[in-house]
CSV table of C-alpha atoms in Angstrom, one decimal:
chain,number,residue,atom,x,y,z
A,1,MET,CA,-4.9,24.6,-14.9
A,2,ARG,CA,-4.1,22.3,-17.9
A,3,TRP,CA,-3.4,18.7,-17.3
A,4,THR,CA,-4.0,15.2,-18.5
A,5,LYS,CA,-3.7,11.9,-16.7
A,6,ASP,CA,0.0,11.9,-17.9
A,7,GLY,CA,0.8,14.7,-15.5
A,8,ILE,CA,0.8,18.5,-15.2
A,9,ASN,CA,1.8,21.3,-17.4
A,10,ARG,CA,5.1,22.4,-16.2
A,11,ARG,CA,4.1,26.2,-15.8
A,12,ASP,CA,1.0,25.2,-14.0
A,13,PHE,CA,3.0,22.9,-11.8
A,14,MET,CA,4.9,25.9,-10.6
A,15,LYS,CA,1.8,27.7,-9.8
A,16,GLY,CA,0.4,24.8,-7.6
A,17,THR,CA,-2.4,22.3,-8.3
A,18,VAL,CA,-6.0,21.6,-7.3
A,19,VAL,CA,-5.0,18.6,-5.3
A,20,GLY,CA,-1.6,19.6,-4.3
A,21,LEU,CA,-0.2,20.8,-1.0
A,22,ALA,CA,0.0,24.5,-1.4
A,23,GLY,CA,2.3,26.2,1.1
A,24,TRP,CA,3.7,22.7,2.2
A,25,PRO,CA,7.3,22.9,3.4
A,26,LEU,CA,9.9,20.9,1.3
A,27,LEU,CA,8.6,17.7,2.6
A,28,GLY,CA,12.0,16.8,3.9
A,29,SER,CA,13.3,17.7,0.5
A,30,LEU,CA,16.4,15.9,-0.5
A,31,THR,CA,18.1,16.2,2.8
A,32,GLY,CA,17.3,12.9,4.5
A,33,THR,CA,15.8,14.9,7.5
A,34,VAL,CA,12.8,13.5,9.4
A,35,ARG,CA,9.8,15.7,9.6
A,36,ALA,CA,9.1,16.9,13.1
A,37,ASP,CA,5.4,15.9,12.9
A,38,ALA,CA,6.2,12.3,11.9
A,39,PRO,CA,4.2,9.8,14.1
A,40,ARG,CA,5.9,8.8,17.3
A,41,ALA,CA,4.3,5.4,17.4
A,42,ALA,CA,2.2,3.1,15.5
A,43,ARG,CA,0.3,-0.1,16.3
A,44,VAL,CA,0.5,-3.2,14.0
A,45,ALA,CA,-1.9,-6.0,14.7
A,46,LEU,CA,-0.5,-9.5,14.0
A,47,CYS,CA,-2.1,-12.8,13.8
A,48,LYS,CA,-0.1,-15.9,13.0
A,49,THR,CA,-2.4,-18.1,10.9
A,50,THR,CA,-2.8,-19.7,7.5
A,51,ASP,CA,-6.5,-19.0,7.6
A,52,ARG,CA,-7.0,-15.7,5.8
A,53,ARG,CA,-10.6,-15.2,6.8
A,54,ALA,CA,-10.0,-15.8,10.5
A,55,GLY,CA,-6.7,-13.8,10.3
A,56,VAL,CA,-8.4,-10.8,8.8
A,57,GLU,CA,-11.2,-10.9,11.4
A,58,GLN,CA,-8.7,-11.2,14.2
A,59,VAL,CA,-6.4,-8.3,13.2
A,60,MET,CA,-9.3,-5.9,12.6
A,61,LYS,CA,-10.6,-6.9,16.1
A,62,LEU,CA,-7.3,-6.3,17.6
A,63,LEU,CA,-6.4,-3.0,16.0
A,64,GLU,CA,-8.0,0.1,17.4
A,65,PHE,CA,-9.0,1.9,14.1
A,66,GLU,CA,-11.7,4.3,13.2
A,67,PRO,CA,-14.7,2.3,11.8
A,68,PRO,CA,-16.4,3.6,8.6
A,69,HIS,CA,-19.8,4.4,10.3
A,70,GLY,CA,-22.0,4.8,7.2
A,71,ARG,CA,-19.1,6.4,5.0
A,72,ARG,CA,-18.5,5.3,1.4
A,73,VAL,CA,-15.5,2.8,1.3
A,74,LEU,CA,-12.9,2.3,-1.3
A,75,VAL,CA,-10.9,-1.0,-1.0
A,76,LYS,CA,-7.7,-0.9,-3.0
A,77,PRO,CA,-6.3,-4.4,-3.6
A,78,ASN,CA,-3.4,-5.7,-5.5
A,79,PHE,CA,-4.9,-6.6,-8.9
A,80,ASN,CA,-1.9,-6.0,-11.2
A,81,THR,CA,-2.7,-9.5,-12.7
A,82,ALA,CA,-4.7,-12.6,-11.8
A,83,ASP,CA,-1.8,-14.5,-10.7
A,84,PRO,CA,-2.2,-16.8,-7.5
A,85,ALA,CA,-1.6,-15.0,-4.2
A,86,PRO,CA,0.9,-13.4,-3.4
A,87,GLY,CA,0.8,-12.5,-7.1
A,88,SER,CA,-2.4,-10.8,-6.5
A,89,THR,CA,-4.8,-10.3,-3.5
A,90,HIS,CA,-6.4,-13.6,-2.4
A,91,ASN,CA,-10.1,-13.6,-2.9
A,92,ASP,CA,-10.6,-14.9,0.8
A,93,THR,CA,-8.6,-11.8,2.0
A,94,LEU,CA,-10.7,-9.5,0.0
A,95,LEU,CA,-14.0,-11.2,1.0
A,96,ALA,CA,-13.2,-11.1,4.7
A,97,ILE,CA,-12.2,-7.3,4.6
A,98,VAL,CA,-15.6,-6.5,2.8
A,99,ARG,CA,-17.6,-8.5,5.3
A,100,GLU,CA,-15.7,-7.0,8.4
A,101,LEU,CA,-16.3,-3.5,7.0
A,102,ARG,CA,-20.0,-4.3,6.7
A,103,ARG,CA,-20.0,-5.3,10.3
A,104,ARG,CA,-18.6,-1.9,11.1
A,105,ASP,CA,-21.5,-0.1,9.3
A,106,ALA,CA,-19.8,0.6,6.2
A,107,GLY,CA,-21.9,2.7,3.6
A,108,ALA,CA,-21.5,1.7,-0.1
A,109,ILE,CA,-18.2,-0.2,-0.8
A,110,ALA,CA,-16.3,-0.2,-4.0
A,111,VAL,CA,-13.2,-2.0,-5.0
A,112,GLY,CA,-10.9,-0.1,-7.3
A,113,ASP,CA,-7.5,-0.6,-9.0
A,114,ARG,CA,-5.6,-0.1,-12.1
A,115,CYS,CA,-4.2,-3.3,-13.4
A,116,GLY,CA,-1.0,-3.7,-15.4
A,117,PRO,CA,0.5,-5.4,-17.5
A,118,ALA,CA,-2.9,-7.3,-17.7
A,119,LYS,CA,-6.0,-5.7,-18.4
A,120,MET,CA,-8.5,-5.2,-15.6
A,121,PRO,CA,-11.6,-6.9,-17.2
A,122,GLU,CA,-9.5,-10.0,-17.8
A,123,VAL,CA,-8.1,-9.9,-14.3
A,124,LEU,CA,-11.4,-9.5,-12.8
A,125,ALA,CA,-12.9,-12.3,-14.9
A,126,ARG,CA,-10.3,-14.8,-14.1
A,127,LYS,CA,-10.5,-14.0,-10.3
A,128,GLY,CA,-14.4,-14.2,-10.2
A,129,ILE,CA,-14.6,-10.8,-8.9
A,130,PRO,CA,-17.8,-9.8,-10.7
A,131,GLU,CA,-19.5,-12.8,-9.1
A,132,MET,CA,-18.1,-11.8,-5.7
A,133,ALA,CA,-19.2,-8.2,-6.3
A,134,LYS,CA,-22.7,-9.2,-7.1
A,135,GLU,CA,-23.1,-11.6,-4.0
A,136,GLU,CA,-21.4,-9.1,-1.6
A,137,ARG,CA,-23.1,-6.1,-3.1
A,138,PHE,CA,-20.0,-3.9,-3.8
A,139,ASP,CA,-19.0,-1.9,-7.0
A,140,VAL,CA,-15.9,-2.4,-9.0
A,141,ILE,CA,-14.0,0.6,-10.4
A,142,ASP,CA,-11.4,0.2,-13.2
A,143,PHE,CA,-9.2,3.3,-12.7
A,144,GLY,CA,-7.6,2.7,-16.1
A,145,ALA,CA,-11.0,3.0,-17.9
A,146,LEU,CA,-11.7,6.4,-16.3
A,147,PRO,CA,-11.7,9.5,-18.7
A,148,ASP,CA,-8.9,12.2,-18.4
A,149,THR,CA,-11.4,14.4,-16.5
A,150,ASP,CA,-11.5,11.8,-13.6
A,151,TRP,CA,-7.7,11.9,-13.2
A,152,LEU,CA,-6.9,14.8,-10.7
A,153,PRO,CA,-3.4,16.5,-10.5
A,154,PHE,CA,-1.2,16.3,-7.6
A,155,SER,CA,2.2,17.9,-6.9
A,156,ALA,CA,4.2,19.2,-4.0
A,157,PRO,CA,7.7,20.7,-3.7
A,158,GLY,CA,10.7,18.4,-3.6
A,159,LEU,CA,9.2,15.5,-5.4
A,160,HIS,CA,11.2,13.5,-7.9
A,161,TRP,CA,8.2,13.3,-10.4
A,162,GLU,CA,8.8,15.6,-13.2
A,163,ASN,CA,5.6,17.3,-13.5
A,164,GLY,CA,3.6,15.8,-10.5
A,165,PHE,CA,1.3,13.0,-11.2
A,166,THR,CA,-2.6,12.4,-11.4
A,167,ILE,CA,-4.8,10.3,-9.2
A,168,PRO,CA,-8.3,8.9,-9.8
A,169,ARG,CA,-11.2,11.0,-8.6
A,170,PRO,CA,-12.7,8.0,-6.8
A,171,VAL,CA,-9.6,7.9,-4.7
A,172,ARG,CA,-9.5,11.6,-4.1
A,173,GLU,CA,-13.4,11.7,-3.2
A,174,ALA,CA,-13.5,8.4,-1.1
A,175,GLU,CA,-14.6,9.1,2.3
A,176,TYR,CA,-12.8,6.0,3.8
A,177,ILE,CA,-10.0,4.0,2.1
A,178,VAL,CA,-8.8,0.5,2.9
A,179,ILE,CA,-5.8,-0.9,1.3
A,180,THR,CA,-4.8,-4.7,1.2
A,181,PRO,CA,-1.3,-5.4,-0.2
A,182,CYS,CA,0.4,-8.7,-0.5
A,183,LEU,CA,3.9,-9.5,1.0
A,184,LYS,CA,6.6,-9.9,-1.6
A,185,THR,CA,9.8,-8.9,-3.4
A,186,HIS,CA,9.9,-6.8,-6.4
A,187,GLN,CA,12.5,-7.7,-9.0
A,188,TYR,CA,11.9,-4.5,-11.4
A,189,GLY,CA,13.4,-2.0,-9.2
A,190,GLY,CA,11.0,-1.5,-6.3
A,191,VAL,CA,12.8,-4.2,-4.1
A,192,PHE,CA,9.6,-5.0,-2.2
A,193,THR,CA,5.9,-4.3,-2.7
A,194,MET,CA,3.6,-3.9,0.3
A,195,SER,CA,1.5,-1.0,1.3
A,196,LEU,CA,3.7,1.9,0.0
A,197,LYS,CA,4.2,0.2,-3.5
A,198,LEU,CA,0.4,-0.4,-3.8
A,199,ALA,CA,0.0,3.3,-4.3
A,200,VAL,CA,1.4,2.8,-7.8
A,201,GLY,CA,-2.0,1.5,-8.8
A,202,ILE,CA,-3.6,5.0,-8.2
A,203,THR,CA,-1.4,6.4,-11.0
A,204,PRO,CA,-2.1,6.1,-14.8
A,205,ARG,CA,-0.3,3.4,-16.8
A,206,SER,CA,1.1,6.1,-18.9
A,207,LEU,CA,3.3,7.4,-16.1
A,208,MET,CA,4.9,3.9,-15.6
A,209,ARG,CA,7.8,4.6,-18.2
A,210,GLN,CA,8.8,7.7,-16.0
A,211,LEU,CA,8.7,5.6,-12.8
A,212,HIS,CA,10.5,2.6,-14.1
A,213,GLY,CA,12.9,4.5,-16.2
A,214,ASN,CA,14.3,6.5,-13.2
A,215,THR,CA,16.3,3.8,-11.6
A,216,GLU,CA,18.0,6.2,-9.2
A,217,HIS,CA,14.9,7.6,-7.6
A,218,MET,CA,12.2,4.9,-8.4
A,219,ARG,CA,11.9,3.9,-4.8
A,220,ARG,CA,11.5,7.5,-3.6
A,221,MET,CA,8.9,8.2,-6.3
A,222,ILE,CA,6.9,5.2,-5.0
A,223,ALA,CA,6.9,6.7,-1.5
A,224,GLU,CA,5.9,10.1,-2.8
A,225,ILE,CA,2.6,8.9,-4.4
A,226,ASN,CA,1.4,8.1,-0.8
A,227,LEU,CA,1.2,11.8,-0.1
A,228,ALA,CA,-1.7,11.9,-2.4
A,229,TYR,CA,-4.0,9.9,-0.3
A,230,THR,CA,-4.4,8.4,3.3
A,231,PRO,CA,-5.9,5.1,4.0
A,232,LYS,CA,-7.8,4.5,7.2
A,233,LEU,CA,-6.8,0.9,7.3
A,234,VAL,CA,-4.1,-1.4,5.9
A,235,VAL,CA,-4.6,-5.1,5.9
A,236,LEU,CA,-1.6,-7.1,4.6
A,237,ASP,CA,-1.9,-10.7,3.7
A,238,GLY,CA,1.4,-12.6,4.5
A,239,VAL,CA,0.1,-16.0,4.5
A,240,GLU,CA,2.3,-16.8,1.6
A,241,CYS,CA,5.0,-14.4,0.3
A,242,PHE,CA,7.6,-14.1,-2.4
A,243,VAL,CA,11.1,-14.0,-1.1
A,244,ASP,CA,12.7,-13.4,-4.5
A,245,GLY,CA,11.3,-12.4,-7.9
A,246,GLY,CA,7.8,-10.8,-7.9
A,247,PRO,CA,5.5,-9.1,-8.2
A,248,MET,CA,3.6,-11.5,-10.3
A,249,GLU,CA,5.5,-14.7,-9.9
A,250,GLY,CA,8.4,-15.5,-7.8
A,251,LYS,CA,10.1,-17.9,-5.2
A,252,LYS,CA,7.3,-18.5,-2.7
A,253,ALA,CA,7.5,-19.2,1.0
A,254,GLU,CA,4.8,-19.6,3.7
A,255,ALA,CA,5.1,-16.9,6.3
A,256,GLY,CA,1.7,-17.6,7.9
A,257,VAL,CA,0.8,-14.0,9.0
A,258,ILE,CA,-1.9,-11.4,8.6
A,259,LEU,CA,-1.1,-7.8,9.6
A,260,ALA,CA,-3.2,-4.7,10.0
A,261,GLY,CA,-2.4,-1.2,10.9
A,262,ILE,CA,-3.0,2.5,10.1
A,263,ASP,CA,0.7,3.6,9.4
A,264,ARG,CA,2.0,2.4,6.1
A,265,VAL,CA,5.6,2.7,7.0
A,266,ALA,CA,5.1,0.6,10.3
A,267,VAL,CA,3.2,-2.1,8.3
A,268,ASP,CA,5.9,-2.3,5.5
A,269,ALA,CA,8.6,-2.3,8.2
A,270,VAL,CA,7.1,-5.3,9.9
A,271,GLY,CA,6.5,-6.9,6.5
A,272,LEU,CA,10.2,-6.5,5.8
A,273,ALA,CA,11.0,-8.2,9.1
A,274,VAL,CA,8.8,-11.1,8.0
A,275,LEU,CA,10.6,-11.4,4.8
A,276,ARG,CA,14.0,-11.3,6.8
A,277,GLU,CA,12.7,-13.8,9.2
A,278,VAL,CA,11.8,-16.5,6.4
A,279,GLY,CA,14.8,-15.6,4.3
A,280,ALA,CA,14.7,-13.5,1.2
A,281,ASN,CA,17.0,-12.2,-1.4
A,282,ASP,CA,20.1,-9.9,-0.9
A,283,ALA,CA,18.2,-6.7,-1.5
A,284,ILE,CA,16.0,-7.5,1.5
A,285,MET,CA,18.6,-9.2,3.8
A,286,GLY,CA,21.5,-6.8,3.0
A,287,THR,CA,19.9,-3.5,3.9
A,288,PRO,CA,18.4,-2.5,7.2
A,289,VAL,CA,14.7,-2.0,7.1
A,290,PHE,CA,14.6,1.6,7.9
A,291,ARG,CA,17.3,2.3,5.3
A,292,GLN,CA,15.3,0.7,2.4
A,293,GLU,CA,14.7,3.8,0.1
A,294,GLN,CA,10.9,3.3,0.0
A,295,ILE,CA,10.8,3.4,3.9
A,296,ALA,CA,13.4,6.2,4.3
A,297,ARG,CA,11.8,8.6,1.8
A,298,ALA,CA,8.3,7.9,3.4
A,299,VAL,CA,9.7,8.8,6.8
A,300,GLU,CA,11.2,12.0,5.3
A,301,LEU,CA,7.8,12.8,4.0
A,302,GLY,CA,6.2,12.3,7.6
A,303,LEU,CA,4.1,9.4,6.3
A,304,GLY,CA,4.9,7.2,9.2
A,305,VAL,CA,7.2,6.1,12.1
A,306,SER,CA,10.8,6.7,11.8
A,307,ARG,CA,12.4,4.0,14.0
A,308,PRO,CA,11.9,0.4,14.8
A,309,GLU,CA,11.1,1.1,18.4
A,310,ALA,CA,8.0,3.2,17.5
A,311,VAL,CA,6.3,-0.1,16.1
A,312,GLU,CA,4.0,-1.4,18.8
A,313,PHE,CA,2.8,-5.1,18.1
A,314,VAL,CA,-0.8,-6.1,19.2
A,315,THR,CA,-1.6,-9.7,19.2
A,316,GLY,CA,-4.3,-12.0,20.8
A,317,ASP,CA,-2.6,-15.3,21.3
A,318,ALA,CA,0.6,-16.8,22.6
A,319,GLU,CA,1.9,-18.1,19.0
A,320,SER,CA,1.3,-14.6,17.6
A,321,ARG,CA,3.1,-13.0,20.5
A,322,ARG,CA,6.1,-15.2,20.1
A,323,TYR,CA,6.3,-14.4,16.4
A,324,ALA,CA,5.9,-10.6,17.0
A,325,ASP,CA,8.8,-10.9,19.5
A,326,LYS,CA,10.9,-12.4,16.8
A,327,LEU,CA,10.1,-9.6,14.3
A,328,LYS,CA,10.7,-7.0,17.0
A,329,ALA,CA,14.2,-8.4,17.4
A,330,ILE,CA,14.9,-8.3,13.8
A,331,LEU,CA,13.7,-4.7,13.5
A,332,ALA,CA,15.8,-3.7,16.4
A,333,ALA,CA,18.9,-5.4,14.9
A,334,GLY,CA,18.6,-3.0,11.8
């Protein structure tokens, strides 16, 4: 097998890859069909709050998810830049997640990402992450600084990626992955960026020209990256959101919500409902949630629930329950 972080040799791609899905059916191919083994229901914990630490603690308590129990944990934040939340992961959110994982008997914890357009050492320094890492005893991994030998190939039939793509060895070998997206619109073709879009940070910067240059299939390609890894937990910070612009800067609104789930499609669907509730741009307001291309392609690939009725809200107080009911109605309306 001959490969670099930029992708896979075309002939080797046809033979299959080390980390690929050998023998996998055509992943919904280009037909728009839903895989038969797609999840039938997914729980999303919701806390209406502006206190990030309390919100993270509450949703992780409410959600029934598999705890790490001694396993090595990789936390994937949104560290494209050091812009204030929701431009990047808020430090309070990251800190709360790390501490809650410790309470659940996490083994060694590492925080890993590939920044861009900013350089990761600058992002980390501006956000004070090295100091947090030292105090909270976690490692920091810059995926962009890994050698070619630590980028492992991934491919599957029916992808829109030319020669597959590569993912970092720390992602492939992680025993337990937690991702923590922000809640925002994406003005450069993604439409929105939440848990599915967060996966772009596990591909090398050298592939961004292919991704952003494919305006027809960009949203589908984003969803397809998610085949390469499976988080055990998603914690989405929606205390503040971008309703237009993004991902670094944009028109900001206060949504006052923290979400947690296991199903990336369900979490993103609820996140889109939040954006619609606070009022966002035409790309969000004018397209039904499950017709958004990221969501639709993820459903085709069996990555999550396929319909609004499959999202089950879990709340712990009356205010959160009322807000969940609002979002449920938005999802049901299409």
